[in-house]
Amino acid sequence: MLRTITEINEKLKAGKAIITTAEEIIDVVKEKGVALAAKEVDIVTTGTFSPMCSSGAYFNIGHTKPRIKLGGGHVCINDVPAYTGFAATDIFIGANALPDNDPRNRLYPGEFNYGGGHVIEEIVAGEDVQLVANSYGTDCYPRKKLATWLNINDINQAVLFNPRNAYQNYNVAVNLSNKTLYTYMGILKPKLGNANFSTAGQLSPLFNDPYYKTIGIGTRVFLGGGIGYIAWWGTQHNPNAPRNNLGIPSRPAATLAFIGDLKQMKQKWLVGTSMIGYGVTLTVGIGIPIPILSDEILKFTSITDADITAPVVDYSKAYPQCNPDILTEVNYAQLRSGNITIKGKKVPTASLSSYAGAVSIATNLKQWLQDGKFLLSEPVAPIPGSGSGYQLKPLVERPIRIQ
Amino acid sequence: MIVSKKIVLHFPSRLVDQPIVYRLIKEYDLSFNILKASVIPDEEGLLVLELSGEQSNYDKGIKYLTKTGVKIQSLSQNVLRNESRCTHCGACITICPTNAFELDKISRQVIFINEKCIACGLCIKACPPRAMELHF
């Protein structure tokens, strides 16, 4: 081991740690080689800024006088329904939630201009939002109706809690059919008209620590412009996905769950997002610092876009029918060139993940570390790795016969 | 009086295979210059024309186009980007029929080249953070 997290933190406090982004480290390694780079660099910062649907926030709004029990009642924030199955004044709003009167895809393709992701963005921005609640009334919580303005600065807790973010690799979406598709991967033009991808590639957190040697439960991170933590591994975590000779998964693999105080996050890094014909979501900014504890860890952080391959999936058939078929594999250097070739056809590519945003997050995190504002945390437990046998399972339906 | 105007025509997919522009020119004695065209079978077609002729013929021609179901847009409207909402993801790049969006190789930001924009509006609903706005 080259150094411990405790030793890196001592250097951070003294302002002596050497930090690069996952993009900068590529040239450092080219110039100096892995061993020398690992000796010099203490931390590599990563970043990603992309729509991440499995995101949400919970709030404790404080007790009213007389008291109302929101638990088991109905609550909307700016007409978007929030989940109330907790206690008297705790509510959760998911990024994908839609107002009851949104036409969805009845007018196809639906526009989905406003929903949970936008509510979270407005709350983070410090805007007043409308909370309307109905409940049933009890002896101890007699009140049945509540309609009030709410502001993040006035409520007890506002916590971002995302069950699945920061996917380690993702599909490249294309459309083999004759009609335009409106998907969570954007608009897909017919007959291989375009190809959309969605990771930050060489800057993406889990590509830089592909075996989760430093990233674990309790890791302190940049989350939505503030400080957050890895709460757990994410839903659909799949560390057993096939890997290339560098150890990088060539299919969607690990995921992470994040938690953090929404009150110190920034609107710039939590953006309400609309996918035409699909729904609403939240574009989330995440950055994870990777402590260089060994040569091996540094080598992983020096991967380039050309080292990472992603599967090209047809969203007209294979994806909706849940078939594992892929059309081909392409690497991120090809994806970023603006065109890839599928079935002999030149297909223009576009990203749903902001590379410029990812660079900015990795640079921001580097600055926080350099300023001594952010110290590394020691993970308290690992997330299931590639040898753990942990797998992603489809639902095996056991249909219920309705009499 | 001779007029000359730039217009954007959106053809619903059912009209793409019909000789609408041919009839427009032949029956209303108008001359045209195609500035941009994007016609794919079974998809909405897009045509940007500079249409010239006598004012009365021009008006009749526009009336004919409207009747066929073609959506007409004057080029006097303008698509602008709300810089504070753009996340520079790039979802617009392959959607724009005139390649008005480009990824800057150095800053990695998405550049919007207003001069290439024909104000067709396709990017507006395709933009995930809704940063593209139509102004009149």
Coordinates of N, CA and C in Angstrom, one line a residue, chain A residues 120-342:
Chain A
I120 N -38.3 19.1 -7.0 CA -37.0 19.0 -6.2 C -36.1 20.2 -6.7
E121 N -36.0 20.4 -8.0 CA -35.2 21.6 -8.4 C -35.6 22.9 -7.8
E122 N -37.0 23.1 -7.8 CA -37.5 24.4 -7.3 C -37.3 24.5 -5.8
I123 N -37.4 23.4 -5.1 CA -37.2 23.4 -3.6 C -35.7 23.7 -3.3
V124 N -34.8 23.1 -4.1 CA -33.4 23.4 -3.9 C -33.0 24.8 -4.2
A125 N -33.7 25.4 -5.2 CA -33.5 26.7 -5.6 C -34.0 27.7 -4.6
G126 N -34.7 27.3 -3.5 CA -35.2 28.1 -2.5 C -36.5 28.8 -2.8
E127 N -37.2 28.2 -3.9 CA -38.5 28.8 -4.2 C -39.5 28.3 -3.3
D128 N -40.6 29.1 -3.1 CA -41.7 28.6 -2.3 C -42.5 27.6 -3.2
V129 N -42.9 26.5 -2.6 CA -43.8 25.6 -3.3 C -45.1 25.4 -2.5
Q130 N -46.1 24.9 -3.2 CA -47.5 24.8 -2.5 C -47.6 23.3 -2.1
L131 N -47.9 23.2 -0.8 CA -48.3 21.9 -0.3 C -49.7 21.8 0.1
V132 N -50.4 20.8 -0.5 CA -51.8 20.6 -0.2 C -52.0 19.2 0.3
A133 N -52.6 19.1 1.5 CA -52.7 17.8 2.1 C -54.2 17.5 2.6
N134 N -54.6 16.2 2.4 CA -55.8 15.8 3.0 C -55.6 14.5 3.8
S135 N -56.2 14.5 5.0 CA -56.0 13.3 5.8 C -57.3 12.9 6.5
Y136 N -57.3 11.9 7.3 CA -58.5 11.4 7.9 C -58.9 11.8 9.3
G137 N -57.9 12.4 10.0 CA -58.2 12.8 11.4 C -58.2 11.7 12.4
T138 N -57.5 11.9 13.5 CA -57.5 11.0 14.6 C -57.7 11.8 15.9
D139 N -57.8 11.1 17.0 CA -57.9 11.8 18.3 C -56.7 12.6 18.6
C140 N -55.5 12.1 18.2 CA -54.3 12.8 18.5 C -53.8 13.7 17.3
Y141 N -54.4 13.5 16.1 CA -54.1 14.3 14.9 C -55.4 14.7 14.3
P142 N -56.1 15.7 14.9 CA -57.5 16.0 14.5 C -57.6 16.7 13.1
R143 N -56.6 17.4 12.7 CA -56.8 18.2 11.5 C -56.9 17.3 10.2
K144 N -57.7 17.7 9.3 CA -57.9 16.9 8.1 C -57.4 17.6 6.8
K145 N -57.3 18.9 6.8 CA -56.9 19.6 5.6 C -55.7 20.6 5.9
L146 N -54.9 20.7 4.9 CA -53.8 21.7 5.0 C -53.4 22.2 3.6
A147 N -53.3 23.5 3.5 CA -52.8 24.1 2.2 C -51.9 25.2 2.6
T148 N -50.6 25.1 2.3 CA -49.7 26.1 2.7 C -48.5 26.2 1.8
W149 N -47.9 27.4 1.8 CA -46.6 27.6 1.1 C -45.5 26.9 1.9
L150 N -44.5 26.4 1.2 CA -43.4 25.7 1.9 C -42.1 26.2 1.4
N151 N -41.1 26.4 2.2 CA -39.8 26.8 1.7 C -38.7 25.9 2.4
I152 N -37.7 25.5 1.7 CA -36.7 24.6 2.2 C -36.0 25.2 3.5
N153 N -36.0 26.5 3.6 CA -35.3 27.1 4.7 C -36.1 27.0 6.0
D154 N -37.4 26.7 5.8 CA -38.3 26.7 7.0 C -38.6 25.3 7.5
I155 N -38.3 24.3 6.7 CA -38.7 22.9 7.1 C -37.6 22.3 7.9
N156 N -37.9 21.2 8.7 CA -36.9 20.6 9.6 C -35.8 19.9 8.8
Q157 N -36.2 18.9 7.9 CA -35.2 18.2 7.1 C -35.6 18.2 5.7
A158 N -34.6 18.3 4.8 CA -34.8 18.1 3.4 C -33.6 17.3 3.0
V159 N -33.9 16.0 2.5 CA -32.8 15.1 2.3 C -33.0 14.5 0.9
L160 N -31.9 14.6 0.1 CA -31.9 13.9 -1.2 C -31.6 12.4 -0.9
F161 N -32.4 11.5 -1.4 CA -32.1 10.1 -1.2 C -32.4 9.3 -2.5
N162 N -31.4 8.9 -3.2 CA -31.5 8.4 -4.6 C -31.2 6.9 -4.5
P163 N -32.2 6.0 -4.7 CA -31.9 4.6 -4.6 C -31.0 4.0 -5.7
R164 N -30.9 4.6 -6.9 CA -30.1 4.1 -7.9 C -29.5 5.2 -8.8
N165 N -28.2 5.5 -8.7 CA -27.6 6.5 -9.5 C -26.2 5.9 -10.0
A166 N -25.6 6.7 -10.8 CA -24.2 6.5 -11.2 C -23.9 5.1 -11.8
Y167 N -24.8 4.7 -12.7 CA -24.6 3.4 -13.3 C -23.2 3.2 -13.9
Q168 N -22.7 2.0 -13.6 CA -21.4 1.6 -14.2 C -21.7 1.1 -15.6
N169 N -21.5 1.9 -16.6 CA -21.8 1.6 -18.0 C -23.3 1.6 -18.3
Y170 N -23.7 1.8 -19.5 CA -25.1 1.8 -19.9 C -25.2 1.6 -21.4
N171 N -26.4 1.2 -21.8 CA -26.7 0.9 -23.2 C -26.5 2.1 -24.1
V172 N -26.2 1.8 -25.4 CA -26.3 2.8 -26.4 C -27.6 2.5 -27.1
A173 N -28.5 3.5 -27.2 CA -29.9 3.2 -27.6 C -30.0 3.6 -29.1
V174 N -30.6 2.6 -29.9 CA -30.9 2.9 -31.3 C -32.3 2.3 -31.6
N175 N -32.8 2.7 -32.8 CA -34.1 2.3 -33.2 C -34.1 1.6 -34.6
L176 N -34.4 0.4 -34.7 CA -34.4 -0.4 -35.9 C -35.7 -0.3 -36.7
S177 N -36.7 0.2 -36.0 CA -38.1 0.2 -36.6 C -38.2 1.4 -37.6
N178 N -39.5 1.5 -38.2 CA -39.7 2.5 -39.1 C -40.4 3.8 -38.5
K179 N -40.6 3.8 -37.2 CA -41.2 5.0 -36.7 C -40.4 5.5 -35.5
T180 N -40.5 6.8 -35.3 CA -39.7 7.5 -34.3 C -40.1 7.0 -32.9
L181 N -39.2 6.8 -32.1 CA -39.4 6.3 -30.7 C -39.1 7.4 -29.7
Y182 N -39.9 7.5 -28.7 CA -39.7 8.5 -27.6 C -39.4 7.7 -26.3
T183 N -38.2 7.7 -25.9 CA -37.7 6.9 -24.8 C -37.0 7.6 -23.7
Y184 N -36.7 6.9 -22.7 CA -35.9 7.6 -21.6 C -34.5 7.8 -22.1
M185 N -34.1 7.2 -23.2 CA -32.8 7.5 -23.9 C -33.0 8.6 -25.0
G186 N -34.0 9.4 -24.9 CA -34.2 10.5 -25.8 C -35.0 10.0 -27.1
I187 N -35.1 10.9 -28.0 CA -35.8 10.6 -29.3 C -34.9 9.8 -30.1
L188 N -35.4 8.6 -30.6 CA -34.7 7.7 -31.4 C -35.3 7.7 -32.8
K189 N -34.6 8.2 -33.8 CA -35.1 8.3 -35.1 C -35.1 6.9 -35.8
P190 N -36.1 6.7 -36.7 CA -36.3 5.4 -37.3 C -35.0 4.9 -38.1
K191 N -35.0 3.6 -38.3 CA -34.0 3.0 -39.2 C -32.6 3.5 -38.9
L192 N -32.2 3.3 -37.6 CA -30.9 3.7 -37.2 C -30.5 5.2 -37.5
G193 N -31.5 6.1 -37.2 CA -31.3 7.5 -37.5 C -30.4 8.2 -36.6
N194 N -30.2 7.7 -35.4 CA -29.3 8.2 -34.4 C -29.0 7.2 -33.3
A195 N -28.0 7.5 -32.5 CA -27.7 6.6 -31.4 C -27.4 7.4 -30.1
N196 N -28.1 7.2 -29.0 CA -27.9 8.0 -27.8 C -27.2 7.1 -26.7
F197 N -26.2 7.8 -26.1 CA -25.6 7.1 -25.0 C -25.6 8.0 -23.7
S198 N -25.3 7.4 -22.6 CA -25.5 8.1 -21.3 C -24.6 7.8 -20.2
T199 N -23.2 7.8 -20.4 CA -22.4 7.9 -19.2 C -21.3 8.9 -19.5
A200 N -20.5 9.2 -18.5 CA -19.4 10.2 -18.6 C -18.2 9.5 -19.1
G201 N -18.2 8.2 -19.4 CA -17.1 7.5 -19.9 C -15.9 7.6 -19.0
Q202 N -14.7 8.0 -19.5 CA -13.5 8.0 -18.7 C -13.6 8.9 -17.4
L203 N -14.6 9.7 -17.3 CA -14.7 10.5 -16.0 C -15.7 9.9 -15.1
S204 N -16.5 8.9 -15.5 CA -17.5 8.4 -14.7 C -17.0 7.6 -13.5
P205 N -17.6 7.8 -12.3 CA -17.0 7.3 -11.1 C -16.7 5.8 -11.1
L206 N -17.7 5.0 -11.4 CA -17.4 3.5 -11.3 C -16.5 2.9 -12.4
F207 N -16.3 3.6 -13.5 CA -15.4 3.2 -14.5 C -13.9 3.3 -13.9
N208 N -13.8 4.2 -13.0 CA -12.4 4.5 -12.5 C -12.1 3.7 -11.2
D209 N -13.0 3.0 -10.7 CA -12.8 2.0 -9.6 C -13.6 0.8 -9.9
P210 N -13.3 0.1 -11.0 CA -14.2 -0.9 -11.5 C -14.5 -2.1 -10.6
Y211 N -13.6 -2.4 -9.6 CA -13.9 -3.4 -8.7 C -14.3 -2.9 -7.3
Y212 N -14.6 -1.6 -7.2 CA -15.1 -1.0 -5.9 C -14.1 -1.3 -4.8
K213 N -12.8 -1.0 -5.1 CA -11.8 -1.2 -4.1 C -11.7 0.0 -3.1
T214 N -12.2 1.2 -3.5 CA -12.2 2.3 -2.6 C -13.6 2.9 -2.4
I215 N -14.4 2.7 -3.4 CA -15.8 3.2 -3.3 C -16.6 2.2 -2.5
G216 N -17.2 2.6 -1.4 CA -18.0 1.7 -0.5 C -19.1 2.4 0.2
I217 N -19.8 1.7 1.1 CA -20.8 2.4 1.9 C -20.1 3.4 2.8
G218 N -20.6 4.6 2.9 CA -20.1 5.6 3.7 C -19.1 6.5 3.0
T219 N -18.8 6.3 1.7 CA -17.9 7.1 1.0 C -18.5 8.5 0.9
R220 N -17.7 9.6 1.2 CA -18.2 11.0 1.1 C -18.0 11.4 -0.3
V221 N -19.0 12.0 -0.9 CA -19.0 12.4 -2.3 C -19.6 13.8 -2.5
F222 N -19.4 14.3 -3.7 CA -20.1 15.5 -4.3 C -21.4 15.0 -4.7
L223 N -22.5 15.6 -4.2 CA -23.8 15.2 -4.5 C -24.7 16.4 -4.8
G224 N -25.1 16.6 -6.0 CA -26.0 17.8 -6.3 C -25.4 19.1 -5.9
G225 N -24.1 19.2 -5.9 CA -23.5 20.5 -5.6 C -23.2 20.7 -4.1
G226 N -23.6 19.7 -3.3 CA -23.2 19.7 -1.9 C -22.5 18.4 -1.5
I227 N -22.4 18.1 -0.2 CA -21.7 16.9 0.2 C -22.8 15.9 0.5
G228 N -22.5 14.7 0.0 CA -23.4 13.5 0.3 C -22.6 12.3 0.6
Y229 N -23.3 11.2 0.7 CA -22.6 9.9 1.1 C -23.2 8.8 0.3
I230 N -22.4 7.7 0.1 CA -23.0 6.5 -0.5 C -23.7 5.8 0.6
A231 N -25.0 5.6 0.5 CA -25.8 5.0 1.5 C -25.8 3.5 1.5
W232 N -25.7 3.0 0.3 CA -25.8 1.5 0.0 C -25.4 1.3 -1.4
W233 N -25.4 0.0 -1.8 CA -25.3 -0.2 -3.3 C -26.7 0.1 -3.9
G234 N -26.7 0.4 -5.1 CA -27.9 0.9 -5.7 C -28.8 -0.3 -6.1
T235 N -30.1 0.0 -6.4 CA -31.0 -1.1 -6.9 C -30.5 -1.5 -8.3
Q236 N -30.8 -2.7 -8.6 CA -30.4 -3.3 -9.9 C -28.8 -3.5 -10.0
H237 N -28.1 -3.4 -8.8 CA -26.7 -3.6 -8.8 C -26.4 -4.9 -9.4
N238 N -25.4 -4.9 -10.3 CA -25.1 -6.2 -11.1 C -23.6 -6.3 -11.3
P239 N -22.8 -6.6 -10.2 CA -21.4 -6.6 -10.3 C -20.8 -7.7 -11.2
N240 N -21.7 -8.7 -11.5 CA -21.2 -9.9 -12.2 C -21.4 -9.7 -13.7
A241 N -21.6 -8.5 -14.2 CA -21.7 -8.3 -15.6 C -20.4 -8.6 -16.3
P242 N -20.4 -9.1 -17.6 CA -19.1 -9.4 -18.2 C -18.2 -8.2 -18.2
R243 N -16.9 -8.5 -18.1 CA -15.8 -7.5 -18.1 C -14.8 -7.7 -19.2
N244 N -14.2 -6.6 -19.6 CA -13.1 -6.7 -20.6 C -11.8 -7.0 -19.9
N245 N -10.7 -7.1 -20.7 CA -9.4 -7.5 -20.1 C -8.8 -6.4 -19.2
L246 N -9.4 -5.2 -19.1 CA -9.0 -4.2 -18.1 C -9.9 -4.3 -16.9
G247 N -10.8 -5.2 -16.9 CA -11.7 -5.3 -15.7 C -12.9 -4.4 -15.8
I248 N -13.1 -3.7 -16.9 CA -14.2 -2.8 -17.0 C -15.5 -3.5 -17.6
P249 N -16.6 -3.4 -16.9 CA -17.8 -4.1 -17.3 C -18.2 -3.6 -18.7
S250 N -18.6 -4.5 -19.6 CA -19.1 -4.1 -20.9 C -20.6 -4.1 -21.0
R251 N -21.3 -4.2 -19.9 CA -22.7 -4.1 -19.8 C -23.1 -3.3 -18.6
P252 N -24.3 -2.8 -18.5 CA -24.7 -2.1 -17.3 C -24.4 -2.9 -16.1
A253 N -23.7 -2.4 -15.1 CA -23.2 -3.2 -14.0 C -23.5 -2.6 -12.6
A254 N -22.5 -2.1 -11.9 CA -22.8 -1.7 -10.5 C -23.6 -0.4 -10.5
T255 N -24.4 -0.2 -9.4 CA -25.1 1.1 -9.2 C -24.9 1.5 -7.7
L256 N -25.1 2.8 -7.4 CA -25.0 3.3 -6.1 C -26.2 4.0 -5.6
A257 N -26.5 3.9 -4.3 CA -27.5 4.7 -3.7 C -26.9 5.9 -2.9
F258 N -27.4 7.1 -3.0 CA -26.8 8.2 -2.4 C -27.7 8.9 -1.5
I259 N -27.2 9.6 -0.4 CA -28.0 10.4 0.5 C -27.2 11.6 0.8
G260 N -27.9 12.7 1.0 CA -27.3 14.0 1.4 C -28.3 15.1 1.8
D261 N -27.8 16.1 2.5 CA -28.6 17.2 2.9 C -28.9 18.1 1.7
L262 N -30.2 18.1 1.4 CA -30.6 18.9 0.2 C -30.4 20.4 0.5
K263 N -30.4 20.8 1.7 CA -30.4 22.2 2.1 C -29.1 22.9 1.6
Q264 N -28.0 22.0 1.5 CA -26.7 22.7 1.0 C -26.4 22.3 -0.4
M265 N -27.4 21.8 -1.2 CA -27.1 21.5 -2.6 C -27.5 22.6 -3.5
K266 N -27.2 22.5 -4.8 CA -27.4 23.6 -5.7 C -28.3 23.3 -6.9
Q267 N -29.1 24.2 -7.2 CA -30.0 24.0 -8.4 C -29.2 23.7 -9.6
K268 N -28.0 24.2 -9.8 CA -27.2 23.9 -11.0 C -27.0 22.4 -11.2
W269 N -26.9 21.7 -10.1 CA -26.6 20.3 -10.2 C -27.7 19.3 -9.9
L270 N -28.9 19.9 -9.8 CA -30.1 19.0 -9.6 C -31.2 19.7 -10.6
V271 N -31.3 19.2 -11.8 CA -32.1 19.9 -12.8 C -33.3 19.0 -13.2
G272 N -34.5 19.6 -13.0 CA -35.7 18.9 -13.4 C -35.6 18.7 -14.9
T273 N -36.0 17.5 -15.4 CA -35.7 17.1 -16.7 C -36.9 16.4 -17.4
S274 N -37.2 16.7 -18.6 CA -38.4 16.2 -19.3 C -37.9 15.3 -20.5
M275 N -38.4 14.1 -20.5 CA -38.1 13.3 -21.7 C -39.4 13.1 -22.5
I276 N -39.5 13.7 -23.6 CA -40.7 13.7 -24.4 C -41.2 12.3 -24.7
G277 N -42.5 12.0 -24.4 CA -43.0 10.7 -24.7 C -42.7 9.7 -23.6
Y278 N -41.9 10.1 -22.6 CA -41.5 9.1 -21.6 C -41.9 9.6 -20.2
G279 N -41.4 10.8 -19.8 CA -41.8 11.2 -18.4 C -40.8 12.3 -17.9
V280 N -40.9 12.5 -16.6 CA -40.0 13.5 -16.0 C -38.9 12.8 -15.2
T281 N -37.8 13.4 -15.0 CA -36.8 12.9 -14.2 C -35.9 14.0 -13.6
L282 N -34.8 13.6 -13.0 CA -33.9 14.6 -12.4 C -32.5 14.4 -13.0
T283 N -31.9 15.4 -13.5 CA -30.5 15.3 -13.9 C -29.6 15.6 -12.6
V284 N -28.8 14.7 -12.2 CA -28.1 14.7 -10.9 C -26.6 14.8 -11.2
G285 N -25.9 15.7 -10.5 CA -24.5 15.8 -10.5 C -23.8 15.1 -9.4
I286 N -22.9 14.1 -9.7 CA -22.2 13.3 -8.7 C -20.7 13.3 -9.0
G287 N -19.9 13.4 -7.9 CA -18.5 13.3 -8.1 C -17.9 12.5 -6.9
I288 N -17.1 11.5 -7.3 CA -16.5 10.6 -6.2 C -15.0 10.7 -6.2
P289 N -14.4 11.0 -5.1 CA -12.9 11.0 -5.1 C -12.4 9.6 -4.9
I290 N -11.3 9.3 -5.6 CA -10.7 8.0 -5.5 C -9.3 8.1 -4.9
P291 N -9.1 7.6 -3.7 CA -7.8 7.7 -3.1 C -6.9 6.7 -3.7
I292 N -5.7 7.2 -4.1 CA -4.7 6.3 -4.7 C -3.9 5.6 -3.7
L293 N -4.5 4.4 -3.3 CA -3.9 3.6 -2.2 C -2.8 2.6 -2.8
S294 N -2.9 2.4 -4.1 CA -1.9 1.5 -4.7 C -1.7 1.8 -6.2
D295 N -0.7 1.2 -6.8 CA -0.4 1.4 -8.2 C -1.7 0.9 -9.0
E296 N -2.2 -0.2 -8.5 CA -3.4 -0.8 -9.2 C -4.5 0.1 -9.3
I297 N -4.8 0.8 -8.2 CA -5.9 1.8 -8.2 C -5.6 2.9 -9.1
L298 N -4.4 3.4 -9.2 CA -4.1 4.5 -10.1 C -4.2 4.0 -11.5
K299 N -3.8 2.8 -11.8 CA -4.0 2.3 -13.2 C -5.4 2.3 -13.6
F300 N -6.3 1.9 -12.7 CA -7.7 1.9 -13.0 C -8.2 3.3 -13.3
T301 N -7.7 4.3 -12.6 CA -8.2 5.7 -12.8 C -7.7 6.3 -14.2
S302 N -6.7 5.6 -14.8 CA -6.1 6.2 -16.0 C -6.8 5.6 -17.2
I303 N -7.9 4.9 -17.1 CA -8.6 4.3 -18.3 C -9.1 5.5 -19.2
T304 N -9.1 5.2 -20.5 CA -9.6 6.2 -21.4 C -10.9 5.8 -22.1
D305 N -11.5 6.7 -22.8 CA -12.8 6.4 -23.5 C -12.6 5.2 -24.4
A306 N -11.4 5.1 -25.0 CA -11.2 4.0 -25.9 C -11.2 2.6 -25.2
D307 N -11.0 2.6 -23.9 CA -10.9 1.3 -23.1 C -12.3 0.8 -22.7
I308 N -13.3 1.7 -22.9 CA -14.6 1.4 -22.4 C -15.6 1.0 -23.5
T309 N -16.2 -0.2 -23.5 CA -17.1 -0.5 -24.5 C -18.5 -0.6 -23.9
A310 N -19.5 -0.3 -24.8 CA -20.9 -0.3 -24.4 C -21.7 -1.1 -25.4
P311 N -22.8 -1.7 -25.0 CA -23.6 -2.5 -25.9 C -24.6 -1.6 -26.7
V312 N -24.8 -1.8 -27.9 CA -25.8 -1.1 -28.7 C -27.1 -1.9 -28.7
V313 N -28.1 -1.3 -28.2 CA -29.4 -2.0 -28.0 C -30.5 -1.4 -28.8
D314 N -31.3 -2.2 -29.5 CA -32.5 -1.8 -30.2 C -33.6 -1.5 -29.3
Y315 N -34.1 -0.2 -29.2 CA -35.2 0.1 -28.3 C -36.5 0.0 -29.0
S316 N -36.6 -0.6 -30.2 CA -37.9 -0.8 -30.8 C -38.4 -2.2 -30.4
K317 N -37.4 -3.1 -30.2 CA -37.8 -4.5 -29.9 C -37.1 -5.1 -28.7
A318 N -35.7 -5.2 -28.8 CA -35.0 -5.9 -27.8 C -35.2 -5.3 -26.4
Y319 N -35.1 -4.0 -26.3 CA -35.3 -3.4 -24.9 C -36.7 -3.6 -24.4
P320 N -37.7 -3.1 -25.1 CA -39.1 -3.3 -24.5 C -39.5 -4.7 -24.3
Q321 N -39.0 -5.7 -25.1 CA -39.4 -7.1 -24.9 C -38.4 -7.8 -23.9
C322 N -37.5 -7.0 -23.3 CA -36.6 -7.5 -22.3 C -35.7 -8.7 -22.9
N323 N -35.3 -8.6 -24.2 CA -34.4 -9.6 -24.7 C -33.0 -9.1 -24.5
P324 N -32.1 -10.1 -24.2 CA -30.7 -9.7 -24.0 C -29.9 -9.3 -25.2
D325 N -30.5 -9.5 -26.4 CA -29.8 -9.3 -27.7 C -29.2 -7.9 -27.8
I326 N -27.9 -7.9 -28.3 CA -27.3 -6.6 -28.6 C -26.9 -6.6 -30.1
L327 N -26.8 -5.4 -30.7 CA -26.5 -5.3 -32.1 C -25.0 -5.4 -32.3
T328 N -24.3 -4.7 -31.4 CA -22.8 -4.7 -31.5 C -22.3 -4.0 -30.3
E329 N -21.0 -3.9 -30.2 CA -20.4 -3.1 -29.1 C -19.6 -2.0 -29.7
V330 N -19.6 -0.9 -29.0 CA -18.8 0.3 -29.5 C -18.0 0.8 -28.3
N331 N -16.9 1.5 -28.5 CA -16.2 2.2 -27.4 C -16.6 3.6 -27.3
Y332 N -16.3 4.2 -26.2 CA -16.7 5.6 -25.9 C -15.9 6.6 -26.8
A333 N -14.7 6.3 -27.3 CA -14.0 7.2 -28.2 C -14.7 7.2 -29.5
Q334 N -15.3 6.1 -29.9 CA -16.1 6.1 -31.1 C -17.4 6.9 -30.9
L335 N -18.0 6.7 -29.8 CA -19.3 7.4 -29.5 C -19.0 8.9 -29.5
R336 N -17.9 9.3 -28.9 CA -17.6 10.8 -28.8 C -17.1 11.4 -30.2
S337 N -16.8 10.5 -31.1 CA -16.3 11.0 -32.4 C -17.5 11.6 -33.2
G338 N -18.8 11.4 -32.8 CA -19.9 11.9 -33.5 C -20.6 10.9 -34.4
N339 N -20.0 9.8 -34.7 CA -20.6 8.7 -35.5 C -20.1 7.4 -35.1
I340 N -21.0 6.4 -35.2 CA -20.6 5.0 -35.0 C -21.1 4.2 -36.3
T341 N -20.6 3.1 -36.5 CA -21.1 2.3 -37.6 C -21.9 1.1 -37.1
I342 N -23.1 0.9 -37.5 CA -23.9 -0.2 -37.1 C -24.5 -0.8 -38.4

